[in-house]
Tab-separated table of C-alpha atoms in Angstrom:
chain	number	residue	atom	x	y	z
A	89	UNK	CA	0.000	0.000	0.000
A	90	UNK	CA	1.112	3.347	-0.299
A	91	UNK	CA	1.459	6.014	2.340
A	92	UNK	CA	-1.660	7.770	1.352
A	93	UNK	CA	-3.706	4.446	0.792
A	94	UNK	CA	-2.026	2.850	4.775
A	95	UNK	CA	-3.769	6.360	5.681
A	96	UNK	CA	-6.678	6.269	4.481
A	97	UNK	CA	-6.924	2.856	5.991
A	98	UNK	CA	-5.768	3.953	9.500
A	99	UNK	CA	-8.591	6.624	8.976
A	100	UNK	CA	-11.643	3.825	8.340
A	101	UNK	CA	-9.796	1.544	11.168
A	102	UNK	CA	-10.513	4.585	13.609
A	103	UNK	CA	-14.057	5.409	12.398
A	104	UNK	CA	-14.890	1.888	12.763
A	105	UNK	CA	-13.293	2.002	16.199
A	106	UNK	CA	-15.167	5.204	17.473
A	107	UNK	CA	-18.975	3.900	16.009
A	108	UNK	CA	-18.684	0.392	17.585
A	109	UNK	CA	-17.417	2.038	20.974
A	110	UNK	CA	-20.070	4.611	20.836
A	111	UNK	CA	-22.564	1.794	20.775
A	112	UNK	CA	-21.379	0.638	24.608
A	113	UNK	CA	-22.241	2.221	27.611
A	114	UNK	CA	-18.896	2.586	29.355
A	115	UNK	CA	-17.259	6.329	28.033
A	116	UNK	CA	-14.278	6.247	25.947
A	117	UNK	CA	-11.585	8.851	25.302
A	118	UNK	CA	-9.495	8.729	21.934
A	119	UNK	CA	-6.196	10.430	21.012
A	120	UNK	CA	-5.858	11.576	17.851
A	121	UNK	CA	-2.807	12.536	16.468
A	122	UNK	CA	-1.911	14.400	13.171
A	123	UNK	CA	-5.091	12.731	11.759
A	124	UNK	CA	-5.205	14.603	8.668
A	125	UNK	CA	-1.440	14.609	7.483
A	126	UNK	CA	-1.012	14.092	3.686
A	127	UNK	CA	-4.421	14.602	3.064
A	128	UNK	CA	-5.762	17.394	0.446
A	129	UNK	CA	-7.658	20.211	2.157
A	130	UNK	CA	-11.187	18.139	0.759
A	131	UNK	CA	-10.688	15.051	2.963
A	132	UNK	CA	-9.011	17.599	5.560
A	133	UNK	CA	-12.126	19.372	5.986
A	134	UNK	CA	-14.022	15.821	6.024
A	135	UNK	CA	-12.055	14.319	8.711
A	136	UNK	CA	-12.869	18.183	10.809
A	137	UNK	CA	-16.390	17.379	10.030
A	138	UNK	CA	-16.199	13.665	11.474
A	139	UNK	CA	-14.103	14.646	14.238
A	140	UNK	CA	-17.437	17.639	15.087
A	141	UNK	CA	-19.850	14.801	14.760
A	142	UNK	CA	-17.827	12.824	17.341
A	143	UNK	CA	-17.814	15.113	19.611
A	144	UNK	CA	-21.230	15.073	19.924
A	145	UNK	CA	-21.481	11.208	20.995
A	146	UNK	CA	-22.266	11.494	25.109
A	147	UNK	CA	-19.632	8.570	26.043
A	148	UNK	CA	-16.819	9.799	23.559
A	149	UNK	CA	-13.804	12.091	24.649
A	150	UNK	CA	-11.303	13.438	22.079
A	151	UNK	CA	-7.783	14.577	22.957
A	152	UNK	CA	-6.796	16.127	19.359
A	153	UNK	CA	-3.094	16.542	18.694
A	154	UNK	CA	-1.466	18.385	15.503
A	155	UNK	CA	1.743	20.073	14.529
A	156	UNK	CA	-0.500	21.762	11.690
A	157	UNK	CA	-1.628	25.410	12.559
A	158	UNK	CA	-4.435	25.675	9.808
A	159	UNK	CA	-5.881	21.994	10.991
A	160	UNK	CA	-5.627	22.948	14.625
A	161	UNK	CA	-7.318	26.873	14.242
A	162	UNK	CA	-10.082	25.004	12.216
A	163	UNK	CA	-10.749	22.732	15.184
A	164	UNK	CA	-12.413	25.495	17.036
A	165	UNK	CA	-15.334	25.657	15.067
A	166	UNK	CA	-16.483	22.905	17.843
A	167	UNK	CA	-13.883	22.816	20.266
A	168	UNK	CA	-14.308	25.263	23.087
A	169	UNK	CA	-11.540	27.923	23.080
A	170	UNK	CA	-10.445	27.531	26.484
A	171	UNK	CA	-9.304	23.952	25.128
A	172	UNK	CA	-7.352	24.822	22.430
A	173	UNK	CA	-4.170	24.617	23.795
A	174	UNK	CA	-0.541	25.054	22.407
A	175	UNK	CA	2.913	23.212	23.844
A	176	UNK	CA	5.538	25.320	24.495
A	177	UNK	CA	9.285	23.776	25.476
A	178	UNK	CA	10.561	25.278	28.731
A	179	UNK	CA	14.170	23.978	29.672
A	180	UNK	CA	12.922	21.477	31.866
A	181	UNK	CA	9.371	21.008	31.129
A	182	UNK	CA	6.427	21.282	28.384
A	183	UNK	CA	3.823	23.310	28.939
A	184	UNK	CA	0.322	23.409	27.819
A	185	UNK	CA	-1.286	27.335	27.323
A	186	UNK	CA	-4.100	28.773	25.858
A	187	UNK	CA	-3.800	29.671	22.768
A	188	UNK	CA	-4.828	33.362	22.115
A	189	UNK	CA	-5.859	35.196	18.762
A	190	UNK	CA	-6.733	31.697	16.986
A	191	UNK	CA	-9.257	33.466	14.800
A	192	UNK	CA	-7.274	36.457	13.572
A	193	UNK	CA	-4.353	37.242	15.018
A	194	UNK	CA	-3.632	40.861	14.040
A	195	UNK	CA	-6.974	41.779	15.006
A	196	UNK	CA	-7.532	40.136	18.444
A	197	UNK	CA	-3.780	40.478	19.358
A	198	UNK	CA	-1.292	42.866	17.413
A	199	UNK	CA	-3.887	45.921	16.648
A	200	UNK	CA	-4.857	46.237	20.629
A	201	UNK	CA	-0.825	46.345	21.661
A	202	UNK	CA	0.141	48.238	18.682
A	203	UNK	CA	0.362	51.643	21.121
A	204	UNK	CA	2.052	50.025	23.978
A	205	UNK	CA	4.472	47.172	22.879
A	206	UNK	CA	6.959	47.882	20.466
A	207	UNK	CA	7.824	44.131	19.443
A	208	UNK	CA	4.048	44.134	18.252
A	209	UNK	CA	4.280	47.421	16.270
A	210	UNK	CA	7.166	45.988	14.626
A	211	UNK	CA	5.281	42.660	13.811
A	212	UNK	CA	2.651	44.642	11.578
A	213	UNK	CA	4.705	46.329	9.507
A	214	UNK	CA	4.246	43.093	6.746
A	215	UNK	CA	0.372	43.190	7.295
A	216	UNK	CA	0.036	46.814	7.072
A	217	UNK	CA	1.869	46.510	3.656
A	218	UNK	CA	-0.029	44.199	2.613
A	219	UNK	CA	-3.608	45.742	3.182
A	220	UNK	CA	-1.852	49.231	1.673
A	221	UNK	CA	-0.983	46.833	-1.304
A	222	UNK	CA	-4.580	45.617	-1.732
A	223	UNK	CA	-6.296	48.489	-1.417
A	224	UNK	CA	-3.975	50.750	-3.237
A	225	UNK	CA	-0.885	49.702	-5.622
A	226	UNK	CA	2.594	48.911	-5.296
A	227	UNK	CA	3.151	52.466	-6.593
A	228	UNK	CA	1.653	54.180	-3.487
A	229	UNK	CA	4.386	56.067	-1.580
A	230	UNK	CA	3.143	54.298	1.492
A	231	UNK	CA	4.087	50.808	0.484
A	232	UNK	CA	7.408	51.786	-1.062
A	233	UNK	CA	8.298	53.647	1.900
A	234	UNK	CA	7.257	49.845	3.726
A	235	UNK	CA	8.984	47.769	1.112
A	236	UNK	CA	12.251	49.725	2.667
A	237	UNK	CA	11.536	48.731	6.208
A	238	UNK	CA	11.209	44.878	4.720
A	239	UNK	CA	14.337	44.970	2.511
A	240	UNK	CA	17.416	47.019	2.483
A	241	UNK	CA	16.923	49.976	0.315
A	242	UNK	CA	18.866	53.474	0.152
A	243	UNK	CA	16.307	55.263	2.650
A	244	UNK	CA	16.075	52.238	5.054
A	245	UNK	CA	18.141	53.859	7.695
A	246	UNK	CA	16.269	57.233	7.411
A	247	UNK	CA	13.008	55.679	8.055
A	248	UNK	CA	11.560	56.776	11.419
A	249	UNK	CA	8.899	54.990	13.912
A	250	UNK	CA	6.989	58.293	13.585
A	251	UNK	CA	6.820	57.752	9.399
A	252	UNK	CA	5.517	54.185	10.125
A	253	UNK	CA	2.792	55.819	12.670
A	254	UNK	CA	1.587	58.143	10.054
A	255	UNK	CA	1.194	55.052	7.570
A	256	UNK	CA	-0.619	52.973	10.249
A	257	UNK	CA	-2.474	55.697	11.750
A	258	UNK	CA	-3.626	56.585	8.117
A	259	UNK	CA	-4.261	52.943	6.869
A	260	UNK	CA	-6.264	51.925	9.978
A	261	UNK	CA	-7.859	55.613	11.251
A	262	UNK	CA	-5.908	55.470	14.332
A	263	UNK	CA	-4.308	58.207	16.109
A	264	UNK	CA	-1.202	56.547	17.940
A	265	UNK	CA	2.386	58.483	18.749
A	266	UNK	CA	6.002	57.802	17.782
A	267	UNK	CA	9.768	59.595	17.641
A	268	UNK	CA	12.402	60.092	15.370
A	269	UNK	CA	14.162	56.778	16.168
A	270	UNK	CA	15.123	54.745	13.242
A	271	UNK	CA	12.742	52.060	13.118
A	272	UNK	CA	15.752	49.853	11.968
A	273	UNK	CA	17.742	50.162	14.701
A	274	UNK	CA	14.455	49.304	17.141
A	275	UNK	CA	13.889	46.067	14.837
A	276	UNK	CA	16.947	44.799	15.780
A	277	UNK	CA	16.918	45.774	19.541
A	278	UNK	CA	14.186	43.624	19.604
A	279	UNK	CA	15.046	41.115	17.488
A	280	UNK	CA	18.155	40.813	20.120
A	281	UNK	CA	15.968	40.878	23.187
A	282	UNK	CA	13.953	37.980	21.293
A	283	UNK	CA	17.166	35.874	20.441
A	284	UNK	CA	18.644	36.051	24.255
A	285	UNK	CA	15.671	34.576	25.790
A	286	UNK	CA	16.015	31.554	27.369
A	287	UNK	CA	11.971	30.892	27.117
A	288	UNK	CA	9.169	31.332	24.617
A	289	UNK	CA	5.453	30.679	25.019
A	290	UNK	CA	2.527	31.245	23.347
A	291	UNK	CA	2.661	31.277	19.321
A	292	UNK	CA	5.322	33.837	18.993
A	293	UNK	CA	3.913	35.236	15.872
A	294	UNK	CA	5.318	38.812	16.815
A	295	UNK	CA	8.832	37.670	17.695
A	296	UNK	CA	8.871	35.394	14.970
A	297	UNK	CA	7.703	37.953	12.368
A	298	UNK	CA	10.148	40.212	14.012
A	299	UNK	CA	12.831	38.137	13.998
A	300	UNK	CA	12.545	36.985	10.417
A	301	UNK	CA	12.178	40.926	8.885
A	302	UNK	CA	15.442	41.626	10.949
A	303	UNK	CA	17.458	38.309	10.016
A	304	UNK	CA	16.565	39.353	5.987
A	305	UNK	CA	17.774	42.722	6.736
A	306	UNK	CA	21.009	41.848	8.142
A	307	UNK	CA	21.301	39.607	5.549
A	308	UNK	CA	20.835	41.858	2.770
A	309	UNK	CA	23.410	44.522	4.561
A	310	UNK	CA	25.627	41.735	4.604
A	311	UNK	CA	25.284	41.032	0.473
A	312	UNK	CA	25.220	44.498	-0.428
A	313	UNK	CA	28.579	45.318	1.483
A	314	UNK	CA	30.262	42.526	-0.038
A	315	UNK	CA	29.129	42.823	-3.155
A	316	UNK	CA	30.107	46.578	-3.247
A	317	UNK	CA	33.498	45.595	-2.643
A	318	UNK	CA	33.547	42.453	-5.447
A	319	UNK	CA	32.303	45.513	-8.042
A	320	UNK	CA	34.049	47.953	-6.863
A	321	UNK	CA	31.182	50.017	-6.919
A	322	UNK	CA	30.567	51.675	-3.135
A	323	UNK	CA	27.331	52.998	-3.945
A	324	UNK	CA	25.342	50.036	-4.898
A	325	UNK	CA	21.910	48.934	-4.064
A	326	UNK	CA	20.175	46.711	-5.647
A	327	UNK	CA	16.362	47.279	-7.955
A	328	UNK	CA	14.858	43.985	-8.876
A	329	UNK	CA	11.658	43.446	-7.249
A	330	UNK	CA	12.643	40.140	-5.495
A	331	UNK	CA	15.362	41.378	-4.173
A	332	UNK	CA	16.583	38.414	-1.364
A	333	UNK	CA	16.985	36.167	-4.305
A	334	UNK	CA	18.478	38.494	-6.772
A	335	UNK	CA	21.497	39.316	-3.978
A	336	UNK	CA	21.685	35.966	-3.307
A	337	UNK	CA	22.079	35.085	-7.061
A	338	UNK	CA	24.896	37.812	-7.393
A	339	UNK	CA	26.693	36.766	-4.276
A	340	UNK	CA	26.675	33.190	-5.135
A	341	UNK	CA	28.232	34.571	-8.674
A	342	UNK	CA	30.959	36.946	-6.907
A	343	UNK	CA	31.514	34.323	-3.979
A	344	UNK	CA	30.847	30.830	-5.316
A	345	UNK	CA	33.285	29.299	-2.688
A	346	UNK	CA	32.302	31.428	0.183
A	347	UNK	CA	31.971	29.508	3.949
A	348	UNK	CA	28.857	31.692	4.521
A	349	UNK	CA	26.840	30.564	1.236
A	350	UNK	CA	24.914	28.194	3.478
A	351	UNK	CA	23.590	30.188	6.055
A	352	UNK	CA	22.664	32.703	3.308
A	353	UNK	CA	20.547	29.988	1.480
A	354	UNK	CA	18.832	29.346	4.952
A	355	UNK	CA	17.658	32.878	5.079
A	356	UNK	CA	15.765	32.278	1.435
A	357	UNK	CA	14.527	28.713	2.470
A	358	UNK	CA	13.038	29.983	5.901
A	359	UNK	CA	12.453	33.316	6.103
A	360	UNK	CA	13.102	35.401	2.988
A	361	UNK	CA	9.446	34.447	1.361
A	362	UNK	CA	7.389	34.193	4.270
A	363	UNK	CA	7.902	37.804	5.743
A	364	UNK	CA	4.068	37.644	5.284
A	365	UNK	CA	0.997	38.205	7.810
A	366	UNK	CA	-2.223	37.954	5.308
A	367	UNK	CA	-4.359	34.917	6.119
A	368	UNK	CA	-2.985	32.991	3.890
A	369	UNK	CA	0.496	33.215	4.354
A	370	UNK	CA	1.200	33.337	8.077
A	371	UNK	CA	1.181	29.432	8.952
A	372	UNK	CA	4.841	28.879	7.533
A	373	UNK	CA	6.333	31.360	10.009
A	374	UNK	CA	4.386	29.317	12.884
A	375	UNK	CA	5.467	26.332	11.683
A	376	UNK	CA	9.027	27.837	12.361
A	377	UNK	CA	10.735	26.905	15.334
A	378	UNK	CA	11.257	30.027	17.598
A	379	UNK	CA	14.154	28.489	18.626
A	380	UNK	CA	15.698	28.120	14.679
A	381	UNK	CA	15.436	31.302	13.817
A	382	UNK	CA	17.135	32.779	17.103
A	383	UNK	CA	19.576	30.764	15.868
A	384	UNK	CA	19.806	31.966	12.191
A	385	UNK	CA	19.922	35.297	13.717
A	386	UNK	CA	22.757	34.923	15.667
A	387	UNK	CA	24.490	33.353	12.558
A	388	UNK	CA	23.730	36.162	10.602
A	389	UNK	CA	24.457	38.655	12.815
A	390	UNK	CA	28.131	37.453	12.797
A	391	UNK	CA	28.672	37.351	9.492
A	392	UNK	CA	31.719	40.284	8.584
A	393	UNK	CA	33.242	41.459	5.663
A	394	UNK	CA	36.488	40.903	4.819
């Protein structure tokens, strides 16, 4: 058999398994674990549907476990919030939390601390460009000026928090304060204070977002110094739209046998595409280990020129 067919197998074993034990008087409690891995998003939202109806049996008990962020936020359609729970690794112990802004996570938690956490306001900056982009154009000032706080452009270091206030404020009909500190240089104060911690918990989608906007930055600082050097042209930025992968292409040109070419590559594998918060595109940085890309920030934030 093949993996899919041994799965769909598995999957009539266990419906067999729940209807004859529903039809017994003593109560029964099942765990079910990554049920719906390898399936298409069809059969996905048949097994949720099964899973609903099973609920509703009187003598059956469901402990429901998944590594999959989409499968386990469409669980609580009948699972009570206050049970939807999320493992985070402490150093010597696991521990179960509720999970918080399931539904929509700018909404119910990024919006409401925008004015009072900084990692937060950080975190929106992709979201913010993306609603601008939607509603408006790539040409709009307001998402260029945003494209520059994503990627390393020639006004990236001139960029205030206050200019990213005005853009939110304006986008979103808020009225909220901010200074005339580089909003750089705060990205990566944070995405230090994220890095050092010993503990995370919770989903992280702030200090993940966070870190993976300042790990492409440094990253792209790194390329474009380097690459100045190999053309022998100090004043160099780059203009293709994807811009991650067309540095990486001309470093991997200029520096084919270079010891840092790896951790480079990582950045485009993990991070580089999925500096993203629009429903659709969120899940891969939550299926990130917080604990990778402190990592990968640390490893770029040593990389020198020679």
């Amino acid at each position: 058999l093949s993996q899919g067919e041994k799965r769909a197998l598995y999957l009539l074993n266990f419906i067999f398994e729940v209807e004859a034990k529903s039809k017994l008087d003593h109560e029964t409690l099942f765990i079910i674990d990554d049920i719906a891995d390898s399936f298409d998003y069809k059969n996905k939202h048949a097994i949720l549907q099964y899973l609903e109806d099973v609920d509703k049996k009187p003598n059956i008990y469901q402990v429901i476990l998944t590594h999959n962020y989409d499968f386990f936020r469409s669980t609580t359609r009948f699972v009570h919030r206050a049970k939807c729970l999320m493992a985070n690794k402490h150093p010597d112990k696991i521990e179960l939390r509720r999970a918080d802004g399931v539904d929509n996570y700018f909404v119910g938690i990024l919006k409401p601390k925008f004015g009072e956490c900084m990692r937060a306001l950080c975190a929106t900056i992709p979201f913010t460009r993306n609603i601008i982009e939607y509603t408006r154009d790539e040409e709009d000032p307001a998402y260029t000026m945003l494209t520059s706080l994503l990627h390393q452009k020639e006004d990236t270091g001139t960029i205030t928090l206050q200019n990213y206030v005005d853009v939110y404020n304006n986008t979103f009909n808020k009225n909220h304060s901010g200074s005339d500190r580089v909003l750089r240089d705060i990205i990566y104060e944070e995405a230090d204070e994220i890095a050092d911690k010993q503990v995370h918990t919770g989903i992280n989608l702030e200090d993940k977002v966070v870190l993976s906007v300042a790990i492409r930055l440094k990253a792209e600082m790194y390329i474009l110094q380097s690459l100045r050097i190999a053309m022998n042209n100090p004043g160099y930025w780059c203009d293709k739209k994807s811009q991650f992968g067309a540095l990486l292409g001309l470093y991997e040109k200029h520096f084919s046998d270079s010891g840092h070419l790896p951790t480079l590559r990582k950045v485009s594998v993990t991070v580089s595409s999925n500096i993203h918060l629009n429903s659709f595109m969120y899940e891969p940085i939550l299926d990130l280990s917080i604990g990778s890309l402190a990592a990968l920030y640390k490893d770029v934030s040593s990389l020198r020129v020679a």
